[in-house]
Coordinates of C-alpha atoms in Angstrom, one line a residue:
Chain A
M1 CA 163.4 138.8 47.9
N2 CA 161.2 136.8 45.8
V3 CA 159.5 138.9 43.0
L4 CA 156.1 137.7 41.7
T5 CA 154.6 138.1 38.4
I6 CA 151.1 140.0 38.4
T7 CA 149.5 136.6 37.4
Q8 CA 151.1 135.1 40.4
L9 CA 150.2 137.8 42.6
N10 CA 146.6 137.8 41.3
N11 CA 146.2 133.9 41.6
L12 CA 147.6 134.0 45.1
I13 CA 144.9 136.8 45.9
K14 CA 142.1 134.6 44.2
R15 CA 143.3 131.4 46.2
T16 CA 143.4 133.2 49.4
L17 CA 139.8 134.5 49.0
D18 CA 138.4 131.4 47.7
R19 CA 139.5 129.6 50.8
E20 CA 137.4 132.1 52.9
Y21 CA 133.9 130.3 52.9
L22 CA 132.3 133.3 54.7
L23 CA 132.7 135.3 51.5
K24 CA 130.9 132.8 49.3
N25 CA 127.5 133.6 50.9
V26 CA 127.2 136.9 52.5
Y27 CA 124.0 139.1 53.0
V28 CA 125.1 142.8 52.5
S29 CA 123.1 145.7 52.6
G30 CA 123.5 149.2 51.3
T31 CA 122.1 152.0 48.8
I32 CA 122.3 151.3 45.2
I33 CA 124.5 153.7 43.1
N34 CA 125.7 153.8 39.3
A35 CA 123.2 151.2 38.3
K36 CA 123.8 150.2 34.6
R37 CA 122.0 147.6 32.5
H38 CA 124.0 145.9 29.9
S39 CA 122.4 145.1 26.5
S40 CA 122.9 141.3 27.6
G41 CA 120.6 141.9 30.5
H42 CA 123.2 141.8 33.2
M43 CA 122.9 144.4 35.9
Y44 CA 126.0 146.4 37.1
F45 CA 125.8 148.7 40.2
S46 CA 127.6 149.6 43.5
L47 CA 126.4 149.3 46.9
K48 CA 127.5 152.0 49.3
D49 CA 127.1 153.0 52.9
E50 CA 128.4 156.1 54.6
E51 CA 132.1 155.4 54.1
S52 CA 132.5 152.5 51.6
A53 CA 131.3 151.1 48.3
I54 CA 131.7 147.8 46.4
D55 CA 130.8 146.9 43.0
V56 CA 128.1 144.3 42.2
T57 CA 127.2 142.2 39.3
M58 CA 123.7 140.6 38.8
W59 CA 123.7 138.2 35.9
S60 CA 120.7 138.4 33.7
S61 CA 119.4 135.0 34.6
T62 CA 119.1 136.1 38.3
V63 CA 117.6 139.3 37.2
M64 CA 114.9 137.5 35.1
Q65 CA 114.3 134.9 37.7
K66 CA 113.8 137.2 40.5
G67 CA 111.9 139.8 38.5
L68 CA 114.1 142.6 39.4
A69 CA 114.6 144.2 35.9
N70 CA 112.9 147.4 37.0
A71 CA 113.5 147.2 40.6
I72 CA 117.1 148.1 40.6
Q73 CA 117.1 151.8 41.0
N74 CA 119.8 154.4 42.2
G75 CA 119.1 155.5 45.7
L76 CA 117.2 152.4 46.7
L77 CA 118.1 150.8 50.0
V78 CA 118.7 147.0 49.4
T79 CA 120.0 143.8 50.9
V80 CA 121.8 141.3 48.4
K81 CA 122.7 137.8 48.9
A82 CA 126.0 137.4 47.3
S83 CA 129.5 136.0 46.9
V84 CA 132.8 137.8 46.8
N85 CA 134.4 137.3 43.5
F86 CA 138.0 138.2 42.3
Y87 CA 138.6 138.7 38.7
N88 CA 142.2 137.7 38.0
K89 CA 142.5 139.3 34.5
M90 CA 141.8 142.9 35.7
G91 CA 142.8 142.4 39.5
R92 CA 139.2 143.6 40.3
L93 CA 137.0 142.6 43.0
N94 CA 133.2 142.5 43.0
L95 CA 130.1 140.9 44.4
I96 CA 128.1 138.3 42.3
A97 CA 124.4 139.0 43.6
S98 CA 122.2 136.0 43.6
D99 CA 119.1 137.6 45.2
M100 CA 118.0 141.1 46.3
Q101 CA 115.4 142.3 48.7
I102 CA 114.0 145.9 48.3
G103 CA 114.6 147.3 51.8
S104 CA 112.2 150.2 51.8
K105 CA 108.5 150.1 52.2
S106 CA 105.5 151.4 50.3
P107 CA 103.6 154.3 51.6
L108 CA 100.6 152.0 51.8
Q109 CA 102.3 149.5 53.8
L110 CA 103.6 152.3 56.2
E111 CA 99.9 153.5 56.5
F112 CA 98.9 149.9 57.4
D113 CA 101.5 149.4 59.9
A114 CA 100.8 152.8 61.6
L115 CA 96.9 152.0 61.6
K116 CA 97.5 148.6 62.9
R117 CA 99.8 149.8 65.7
E118 CA 97.2 152.4 66.8
L119 CA 94.3 149.9 66.7
T120 CA 96.3 147.2 68.5
A121 CA 97.0 149.7 71.2
L122 CA 93.3 150.5 71.5
G123 CA 92.6 146.8 72.1
Y124 CA 90.8 146.0 68.8
F125 CA 92.8 142.8 68.2
D126 CA 92.6 141.5 71.7
D127 CA 92.2 137.7 71.9
G128 CA 89.9 138.2 75.0
H129 CA 87.4 140.2 72.8
K130 CA 86.9 137.4 70.3
Q131 CA 83.8 135.3 70.5
S132 CA 83.7 131.7 69.7
L133 CA 82.0 130.5 66.6
P134 CA 78.4 128.9 67.0
H135 CA 78.7 125.1 66.9
M136 CA 75.8 124.8 64.4
A137 CA 74.9 128.1 62.6
S138 CA 71.5 128.0 61.1
C139 CA 71.7 131.2 59.1
I140 CA 74.9 132.7 57.9
G141 CA 75.0 136.3 56.7
I142 CA 77.8 136.8 53.9
V143 CA 79.0 140.3 53.4
T144 CA 80.5 140.5 50.1
S145 CA 80.1 141.3 46.4
Q146 CA 76.9 139.9 44.7
S147 CA 79.1 139.2 41.6
G148 CA 82.3 137.7 43.1
A149 CA 83.5 134.2 43.3
V150 CA 83.3 134.2 47.1
L151 CA 79.6 133.9 47.3
H152 CA 79.6 131.1 44.9
D153 CA 82.6 129.2 46.8
I154 CA 80.8 129.5 50.3
L155 CA 77.6 128.3 48.9
H156 CA 79.2 125.4 47.0
V157 CA 81.1 124.3 50.0
S158 CA 78.1 124.7 52.4
E159 CA 75.7 123.0 50.1
R160 CA 78.0 119.9 50.1
R161 CA 78.5 119.7 53.8
N162 CA 74.9 120.7 55.0
P163 CA 72.1 121.8 52.7
L164 CA 70.1 122.8 55.7
V165 CA 72.1 125.9 56.5
Q166 CA 70.6 129.0 55.2
F167 CA 72.4 132.1 53.9
K168 CA 71.6 135.9 53.7
L169 CA 73.7 138.1 51.3
F170 CA 74.5 141.6 52.4
S171 CA 75.8 142.7 49.1
V172 CA 78.5 145.4 49.1
P173 CA 81.3 146.7 46.9
V174 CA 84.6 145.1 47.8
Q175 CA 87.0 147.5 46.2
G176 CA 87.4 151.2 45.9
N177 CA 87.9 154.3 48.0
T178 CA 84.3 154.4 49.2
A179 CA 83.8 150.8 49.9
G180 CA 85.0 150.7 53.5
P181 CA 82.1 152.4 55.1
I182 CA 79.6 150.4 52.9
I183 CA 81.2 147.3 54.0
A184 CA 81.0 148.4 57.6
K185 CA 77.2 149.3 57.0
G186 CA 76.7 145.8 55.6
I187 CA 78.2 144.1 58.7
A188 CA 76.2 146.2 61.0
T189 CA 72.9 145.3 59.0
A190 CA 73.9 141.7 59.1
D191 CA 74.5 141.9 62.8
A192 CA 71.2 143.3 63.4
D193 CA 69.4 140.8 61.4
P194 CA 67.8 138.4 64.2
D195 CA 68.0 135.4 61.9
V196 CA 71.8 135.8 61.3
D197 CA 73.9 133.9 63.8
L198 CA 77.2 134.0 62.0
I199 CA 78.7 136.5 59.6
I200 CA 81.3 135.8 57.0
V201 CA 83.0 139.0 55.5
G202 CA 84.8 138.0 52.2
R203 CA 86.7 139.0 49.1
G204 CA 88.7 137.2 46.6
G205 CA 92.5 137.7 46.1
G206 CA 93.9 140.8 44.9
S207 CA 96.9 143.6 45.4
M208 CA 97.2 145.4 48.7
E209 CA 95.5 148.3 47.0
D210 CA 92.5 146.1 46.1
L211 CA 92.1 144.8 49.5
W212 CA 92.7 148.3 51.0
C213 CA 89.0 148.9 51.9
F214 CA 89.2 146.0 54.3
N215 CA 91.7 148.1 56.3
D216 CA 89.2 150.7 56.8
R217 CA 88.7 151.8 60.4
A218 CA 84.8 151.7 60.0
V219 CA 85.2 148.0 59.0
V220 CA 87.4 147.3 61.9
E221 CA 84.9 149.1 64.2
A222 CA 81.8 147.4 62.7
I223 CA 83.4 143.9 63.3
Y224 CA 84.6 144.8 66.8
T225 CA 81.2 145.9 68.0
A226 CA 79.2 143.3 66.3
N227 CA 77.4 140.8 68.7
T228 CA 77.3 138.1 66.0
P229 CA 80.7 136.3 65.6
V230 CA 82.4 137.2 62.4
I231 CA 84.7 135.1 60.1
S232 CA 87.0 137.1 57.9
A233 CA 87.8 135.7 54.5
V234 CA 89.7 138.4 52.6
G235 CA 92.3 137.9 49.8
H236 CA 94.4 134.8 49.8
E237 CA 96.3 133.0 52.6
T238 CA 99.2 135.3 52.5
D239 CA 97.2 138.5 52.5
Y240 CA 96.5 140.0 55.8
T241 CA 94.2 142.9 56.4
L242 CA 92.9 144.6 59.6
C243 CA 89.7 142.9 58.9
D244 CA 91.3 139.5 59.4
Y245 CA 93.0 140.6 62.9
V246 CA 89.8 142.0 64.3
A247 CA 87.4 139.1 63.2
D248 CA 86.7 136.4 65.6
A249 CA 88.2 133.9 63.2
R250 CA 90.1 134.0 59.8
G251 CA 89.6 131.8 56.9
A252 CA 92.6 131.4 54.6
T253 CA 90.1 131.4 51.7
P254 CA 86.3 131.8 51.3
S255 CA 85.9 128.0 51.0
H256 CA 88.0 127.7 54.1
A257 CA 85.9 130.1 56.0
A258 CA 82.8 128.2 54.9
E259 CA 84.3 124.9 56.2
M260 CA 84.9 126.8 59.5
A261 CA 81.2 128.0 59.5
V262 CA 79.4 124.7 58.3
L263 CA 80.1 121.5 59.9
P264 CA 79.2 118.4 57.7
L265 CA 75.9 117.0 58.4
T266 CA 77.3 113.6 59.0
T267 CA 79.6 115.2 61.8
L268 CA 76.6 116.6 63.5
Q269 CA 75.0 113.2 63.2
D270 CA 78.0 111.5 64.7
Q271 CA 78.0 114.2 67.6
L272 CA 74.5 113.5 68.3
T273 CA 75.0 109.6 68.4
E274 CA 78.0 110.4 70.7
K275 CA 76.0 112.4 73.0
E276 CA 73.1 109.8 73.0
E277 CA 75.7 107.1 73.9
Y278 CA 77.1 109.3 76.6
L279 CA 73.6 109.8 78.0
H280 CA 72.8 106.1 78.1
E281 CA 76.3 105.5 79.7
Y282 CA 75.5 108.2 82.2
I283 CA 72.2 106.7 83.2
R284 CA 73.7 103.1 83.5
Y285 CA 76.5 104.6 85.6
T286 CA 74.1 106.4 87.8
L287 CA 71.9 103.6 88.3
Q288 CA 74.8 101.4 89.2
Q289 CA 76.1 104.1 91.7
K290 CA 72.6 104.2 93.4
R291 CA 72.4 100.5 93.5
T292 CA 75.9 100.2 95.2
D293 CA 75.0 103.1 97.6
L294 CA 71.7 101.1 98.5
T295 CA 73.6 97.9 99.1
L296 CA 76.1 99.5 101.1
L297 CA 73.3 101.3 103.1
F298 CA 71.4 98.0 103.6
N299 CA 74.5 96.0 104.7
R300 CA 75.7 98.9 107.1
R301 CA 72.5 100.0 108.6
L302 CA 70.4 96.8 108.7
G303 CA 72.4 93.6 107.8
I304 CA 75.3 94.1 109.9
P305 CA 73.4 95.6 112.9
A306 CA 70.9 92.5 112.6
L307 CA 73.9 90.0 112.8
Q308 CA 75.4 92.0 115.6
F309 CA 72.2 91.8 117.6
L310 CA 71.9 88.0 117.0
H311 CA 75.5 87.6 118.2
K312 CA 74.7 89.6 121.3
Q313 CA 71.7 87.4 121.9
K314 CA 73.8 84.3 121.5
S315 CA 76.4 85.5 124.0
Y316 CA 73.6 86.3 126.5
L317 CA 72.4 82.6 125.9
Q318 CA 75.8 81.3 126.4
E319 CA 76.3 83.3 129.6
L320 CA 73.0 82.0 130.9
T321 CA 73.9 78.4 129.9
Q322 CA 77.0 78.7 131.8
T323 CA 75.3 80.1 134.8
L324 CA 72.9 77.2 134.6
T325 CA 75.5 74.7 134.8
N326 CA 77.4 76.3 137.2
I327 CA 74.7 76.6 139.6
T328 CA 73.7 73.1 139.1
K329 CA 77.3 71.8 139.6
E330 CA 77.6 74.0 142.8
R331 CA 74.6 72.7 144.2
C332 CA 75.9 69.2 143.6
N333 CA 79.1 70.0 145.1
T334 CA 77.6 71.5 148.2
E335 CA 75.5 68.3 148.6
K336 CA 78.6 66.2 148.2
H337 CA 80.4 68.2 150.8
S338 CA 77.6 67.8 153.4
L339 CA 77.4 64.2 152.7
A340 CA 81.3 63.9 153.1
L341 CA 80.9 65.6 156.5
L342 CA 78.2 63.4 157.7
A343 CA 80.3 60.4 156.6
Q344 CA 83.1 61.8 158.6
Q345 CA 81.0 62.1 161.6
L346 CA 79.6 58.7 161.2
E347 CA 83.1 57.4 160.8
S348 CA 84.3 58.9 164.0
L349 CA 81.5 57.1 166.0
N350 CA 82.6 53.7 164.6
P351 CA 83.8 51.6 167.7
L352 CA 86.5 49.9 165.8
Q353 CA 88.0 53.4 165.7
M354 CA 87.8 53.5 169.5
M355 CA 89.8 50.2 169.6
V356 CA 92.4 51.4 167.3
K357 CA 93.0 54.2 170.0
G358 CA 93.4 51.5 172.6
F359 CA 89.9 51.1 173.9
A360 CA 88.4 47.7 174.2
K361 CA 84.9 46.1 174.2
V362 CA 84.2 44.0 177.3
E363 CA 81.6 41.1 177.1
H364 CA 80.3 38.6 179.6
N365 CA 78.0 36.0 178.4
N366 CA 77.5 37.8 175.2
E367 CA 76.4 40.9 177.1
P368 CA 78.1 44.1 176.8
I369 CA 79.7 45.3 180.0
T370 CA 79.3 48.9 180.6
S371 CA 79.9 49.0 184.5
V372 CA 82.2 47.1 187.0
S373 CA 79.0 46.4 189.0
Q374 CA 78.0 43.9 186.2
L375 CA 80.9 41.7 186.8
Q376 CA 82.0 39.3 189.8
P377 CA 85.6 38.0 190.4
N378 CA 86.3 34.9 188.5
D379 CA 83.6 35.9 185.8
D380 CA 84.9 34.8 182.4
I381 CA 84.9 37.9 180.0
R382 CA 85.9 38.3 176.5
V383 CA 87.9 41.5 175.6
T384 CA 87.7 42.4 171.9
L385 CA 90.5 44.7 170.5
A386 CA 90.8 46.1 166.9
D387 CA 92.6 43.0 165.6
G388 CA 90.9 40.3 167.6
Y389 CA 89.9 39.3 171.1
V390 CA 91.3 37.7 174.4
T391 CA 89.5 35.9 177.1
A392 CA 90.3 36.7 180.7
T393 CA 89.0 36.0 184.2
V394 CA 88.0 39.0 186.5
K395 CA 90.4 39.1 189.5
E396 CA 89.0 42.0 191.4
A397 CA 86.6 44.9 190.6
H398 CA 87.3 48.5 191.5
K399 CA 84.9 51.2 191.4
D400 CA 86.1 54.8 191.7
G401 CA 89.4 53.3 193.3
R402 CA 87.7 51.2 196.0
I403 CA 87.9 47.4 195.9
T404 CA 84.3 46.6 196.1
K405 CA 84.7 42.9 195.3
K406 CA 87.4 40.7 195.9
L407 CA 88.3 37.1 195.4
Chain B
M1 CA 59.5 85.1 112.0
A2 CA 57.6 87.5 114.4
A3 CA 55.7 84.4 116.0
S4 CA 59.1 82.6 116.5
L5 CA 60.9 85.7 117.8
K6 CA 58.1 85.9 120.3
S7 CA 58.4 82.2 121.3
Y8 CA 62.2 82.8 121.6
E9 CA 61.5 85.6 124.2
K10 CA 59.3 83.1 126.0
K11 CA 61.8 80.5 126.0
Y12 CA 64.5 82.8 127.1
K13 CA 62.3 84.1 129.9
A14 CA 61.6 80.6 131.0
L15 CA 65.4 79.8 131.0
E16 CA 66.1 82.9 133.0
D17 CA 63.4 81.8 135.7
I18 CA 65.1 78.3 135.9
V19 CA 68.4 79.9 136.4
K20 CA 66.8 82.1 139.2
Q21 CA 65.1 79.3 140.7
L22 CA 68.4 77.2 140.8
D23 CA 70.1 80.2 142.2
D24 CA 67.7 80.3 145.1
G25 CA 68.7 76.9 146.0
D26 CA 65.5 75.6 147.6
M27 CA 64.7 72.6 145.6
T28 CA 65.4 68.7 145.9
I29 CA 68.2 67.1 144.1
S30 CA 65.8 65.3 141.8
E31 CA 64.0 68.5 141.1
L32 CA 67.5 69.9 140.4
L33 CA 68.2 67.4 137.8
N34 CA 64.9 67.9 136.1
Q35 CA 65.2 71.7 136.1
Y36 CA 68.8 71.3 134.6
K37 CA 67.7 69.1 132.0
K38 CA 64.7 71.5 131.1
G39 CA 67.2 74.6 131.1
L40 CA 69.5 72.8 128.6
T41 CA 66.6 71.8 126.3
L42 CA 65.5 75.5 126.4
V43 CA 69.2 76.6 125.7
K44 CA 69.2 74.2 122.8
E45 CA 65.9 75.6 121.2
C46 CA 66.9 79.0 121.7
A47 CA 70.3 78.6 120.0
E48 CA 68.7 76.9 116.9
M49 CA 66.2 79.6 116.7
L50 CA 69.1 82.4 116.7
D51 CA 71.2 80.1 114.2
S52 CA 68.2 79.9 111.9
V53 CA 67.6 83.7 112.1
E54 CA 71.3 84.4 111.4
A55 CA 71.4 82.0 108.5
E56 CA 68.3 83.9 107.0
V57 CA 69.9 87.3 107.4
Q58 CA 73.2 86.2 105.9
Q59 CA 71.2 84.8 102.9
I60 CA 69.2 88.1 102.5
I61 CA 72.6 90.0 102.5
E62 CA 74.1 87.7 100.0
E63 CA 71.0 88.1 97.7
V64 CA 71.4 91.8 97.9
R65 CA 75.0 91.8 97.1
I66 CA 74.2 89.4 94.0
S67 CA 71.6 91.8 92.6
E68 CA 74.1 94.7 92.5

């Protein structure tokens, strides 16, 4: 069996712990006990839960840097950011805390949370109830203290952006137990003023207690029921009051609220120019559209039907021309046909045709012979056939089979 | 244009009459030739009239399109 020295054992423990990175950066929460402050400024205490405890050291540099000198009190529930440290010499383990969050809340914060929950449930902070800010407020009501920097900041920003915007101050106290209802009344008065078309409720930065009057239920109700849009500019950017939640818009600072409320004059001029250009463009476009419509209408209803009508006329004309020619040709054909028939008829009467068929022309003394009675035996006759003639002498004449004349 | 259209109708009517006459068939061949020639002249005149009106319509359509 290998026997270790204490030093060897402690070194082994330290090396083992150092290898575990998880232990170098832990968040651990517990209740402070045995808090002691060393004369050097280091704080020593323990954190415990129901079953276990561990020693914690916070070096004076951390205490100073985080401003925790008076915060570390026995019984406080806290969360520390720490690394686990093993002290070889004494074989002790503790936490070295590098930051601390106080876990419990102030009574004021608890009250704020409760009121916020209640009013949220009642719908006071619904987005759907919020109004949009006027594009160009002409008179802005400022509900704030007459003496505060808020008024100065808002007027300064506004003057620079648009000197034409007017302001009405509704002076109210912005701090103290009784300020809430007075602020609420100031908001209602501004809302009732017919000139005012936008309200800014404002106050400079301060502690939660200082800003508390802006969590007053009366203030929340006054903003909720106001018909005029309200911008809240209470405290610094990180401070939130119920006034901020219920307002239609929140300015991170009074100057920011003024920027939201007052557009620069140049921007308004630019917007006007833009609108003017849009109008011109719109008119141009509309005219163009109408012209196109008209052209289409003309072509579709007038131009094209006119051309179609003309084409129809042309086709009538073509048809008529065809008919004219056809009739004329037909008539000519008919005439030709008749002529041909006539010619054929004539041809059939041609004596030569008869000779072809075997008939002959008989002549005596250049007289055509048409009857046997014209001839006597020994008469010389000429017999003409299709291709020539012969001469002959009559031997005997027969009429209807009887010999009438004989040599 | 109204006058020329009117004379178009007249010419067309005359052409129709010639066709009808020819169709009836009671005319001499020399008359036939004369009437046929007359008919073709009318056809040519009518076609020219239609062409000129069509060209004018086409031109108007082009003008309207250009002015868009």
